[in-house]
């Protein structure tokens, strides 16, 4: 499967894709660490004392609350290596806020992720996807995937990832306090 072929146009802004989403949005996360500038200080604080000010995430949480209030479903599967890195413990901790806002985040051990795509993406309404590209963990671009054959495969892989994954709270009980 080559979803990032030259015929795929750049994706619209992810905010636009979310605004156009009618029913469901699904994210598959595969990187061991994301390096967004707005994450650096909250991560540092979390590693120092186990908590952090969540203001940096409030815009996203507001978007999730808005979409869920509209009756839309937002789901995410994070593929992680075990034992969890400091970064992934931080992500697991913050996922509680996402879940509270209405985004259903689940976890899948990397050893159980065979057969899934090897790229991060958002899948909207099972009919459009945005393949995300990163440079050292920083999002740099996304490419729109609208090829029906690729989308069928991404939908199949979404379902496989979802069914193999574990709910955030269940995963946290086993992994959050382990260092």
XYZ file of C-alpha atoms in Angstrom:
179
model
C 0.000 0.000 0.000
C 1.423 3.391 -0.954
C -0.969 5.999 0.439
C 1.513 8.852 0.161
C 1.844 8.595 -3.582
C 2.434 11.674 -5.675
C -1.196 11.889 -6.802
C -2.420 12.603 -3.262
C -2.864 16.343 -2.713
C -1.787 18.153 0.451
C -4.487 17.771 3.085
C -6.538 20.737 4.132
C -5.760 22.087 7.556
C -6.666 19.468 10.173
C -8.966 22.016 11.813
C -10.877 22.258 8.532
C -11.129 18.473 8.295
C -12.495 18.368 11.838
C -15.008 21.091 11.027
C -16.147 19.140 7.950
C -16.312 15.832 9.822
C -19.895 14.589 9.982
C -19.709 11.493 12.199
C -16.333 10.089 13.270
C -12.700 11.059 13.569
C -10.043 8.453 14.342
C -6.342 9.024 14.974
C -3.615 6.400 14.881
C -0.452 7.529 16.701
C 2.743 5.578 16.135
C 5.685 7.778 17.111
C 7.490 7.098 20.359
C 7.644 10.825 21.055
C 6.033 13.942 19.631
C 8.048 17.098 19.966
C 5.530 19.874 19.542
C 6.866 23.133 20.997
C 3.758 23.543 23.186
C 4.470 20.143 24.821
C 8.009 20.804 25.985
C 7.353 22.831 29.136
C 4.323 20.799 30.306
C 6.367 17.613 29.863
C 9.266 19.088 31.822
C 6.925 20.080 34.659
C 5.237 16.679 34.680
C 8.583 14.921 34.919
C 9.592 17.231 37.773
C 6.520 16.773 39.984
C 3.943 14.489 38.332
C 1.489 17.240 37.328
C 1.341 20.239 35.027
C -0.890 23.154 34.089
C -3.206 21.901 31.338
C -3.765 25.306 29.692
C -1.602 24.176 26.745
C -4.209 21.515 25.868
C -7.374 23.530 26.465
C -7.893 24.499 22.804
C -7.906 20.842 21.773
C -10.140 19.852 24.673
C -12.617 22.578 23.699
C -12.646 21.240 20.129
C -13.344 17.733 21.414
C -16.155 18.931 23.703
C -17.707 20.837 20.792
C -17.558 17.871 18.405
C -18.933 15.457 20.995
C -21.771 17.889 21.822
C -22.611 17.788 18.092
C -22.950 13.999 18.371
C -19.626 13.147 16.735
C -17.312 10.367 17.874
C -13.591 11.073 18.331
C -11.294 8.112 18.962
C -7.552 7.538 19.095
C -5.238 4.567 19.417
C -1.726 5.211 20.701
C 0.803 2.531 19.886
C 3.467 2.506 22.612
C 6.542 0.526 23.571
C 6.709 -1.126 26.975
C 7.895 -0.271 29.490
C 6.571 3.236 28.900
C 9.026 6.050 28.292
C 8.760 9.261 30.308
C 7.038 10.860 27.333
C 4.442 8.084 27.051
C 3.727 8.153 30.797
C 3.044 11.876 30.360
C 0.759 11.129 27.404
C -1.080 8.481 29.378
C -1.579 10.933 32.248
C -2.876 13.709 29.943
C -5.172 11.278 28.099
C -7.427 11.319 31.162
C -8.266 14.954 30.306
C -8.949 14.028 26.663
C -11.236 11.208 27.754
C -13.053 13.501 30.164
C -13.676 15.895 27.255
C -15.152 13.037 25.197
C -12.247 11.718 23.119
C -11.888 7.969 23.596
C -8.153 7.217 23.753
C -6.969 3.630 23.849
C -3.508 2.054 24.047
C -1.888 -0.744 22.100
C 1.502 -2.257 22.923
C 3.848 -1.944 19.955
C 4.467 -5.710 20.056
C 0.742 -6.207 19.305
C 0.567 -3.706 16.438
C 1.630 -5.938 13.538
C -0.235 -5.258 10.328
C -1.131 -1.657 11.131
C -0.098 1.253 8.914
C 3.398 2.548 9.491
C 2.315 6.181 9.509
C 0.288 8.486 11.721
C -3.024 9.610 10.327
C -6.495 10.910 11.020
C -9.406 9.085 9.386
C -12.572 11.160 8.999
C -15.995 9.602 8.447
C -14.291 6.473 7.088
C -13.919 8.236 3.730
C -11.028 10.713 3.980
C -7.694 10.457 5.717
C -4.843 12.819 6.424
C -1.444 11.127 6.522
C 0.759 13.113 8.870
C 4.478 13.694 8.321
C 6.907 14.590 11.093
C 10.459 15.854 11.424
C 11.984 14.864 14.772
C 8.492 14.503 16.234
C 7.236 17.888 14.999
C 4.309 17.791 12.558
C 5.399 19.330 9.265
C 2.674 18.414 6.781
C -0.212 16.159 5.964
C -1.348 14.547 2.751
C -4.974 13.880 1.877
C -5.835 10.260 1.160
C -9.059 9.780 -0.754
C -8.252 6.655 -2.782
C -11.129 4.235 -2.024
C -8.854 1.168 -1.994
C -6.463 2.723 0.514
C -9.369 3.964 2.623
C -10.897 0.482 2.816
C -7.563 -0.808 4.123
C -7.253 2.072 6.629
C -10.759 1.361 7.895
C -9.919 -2.314 8.315
C -6.722 -1.418 10.160
C -8.575 1.092 12.340
C -10.963 -1.628 13.440
C -8.087 -4.040 14.099
C -6.213 -1.446 16.163
C -9.336 -0.539 18.112
C -10.199 -4.127 18.971
C -6.632 -4.995 20.021
C -6.206 -1.861 22.147
C -7.008 -1.257 25.811
C -9.035 1.609 27.284
C -6.890 4.380 28.746
C -8.073 3.885 32.329
C -7.457 0.143 32.260
C -4.032 0.656 30.692
C -3.159 3.374 33.235
C -3.874 1.084 36.190
C -1.221 -1.285 34.939
C 1.334 1.165 33.521
C 1.062 4.725 34.825
C 2.956 4.383 38.095
C 5.655 2.070 36.757
C 9.004 3.712 36.083
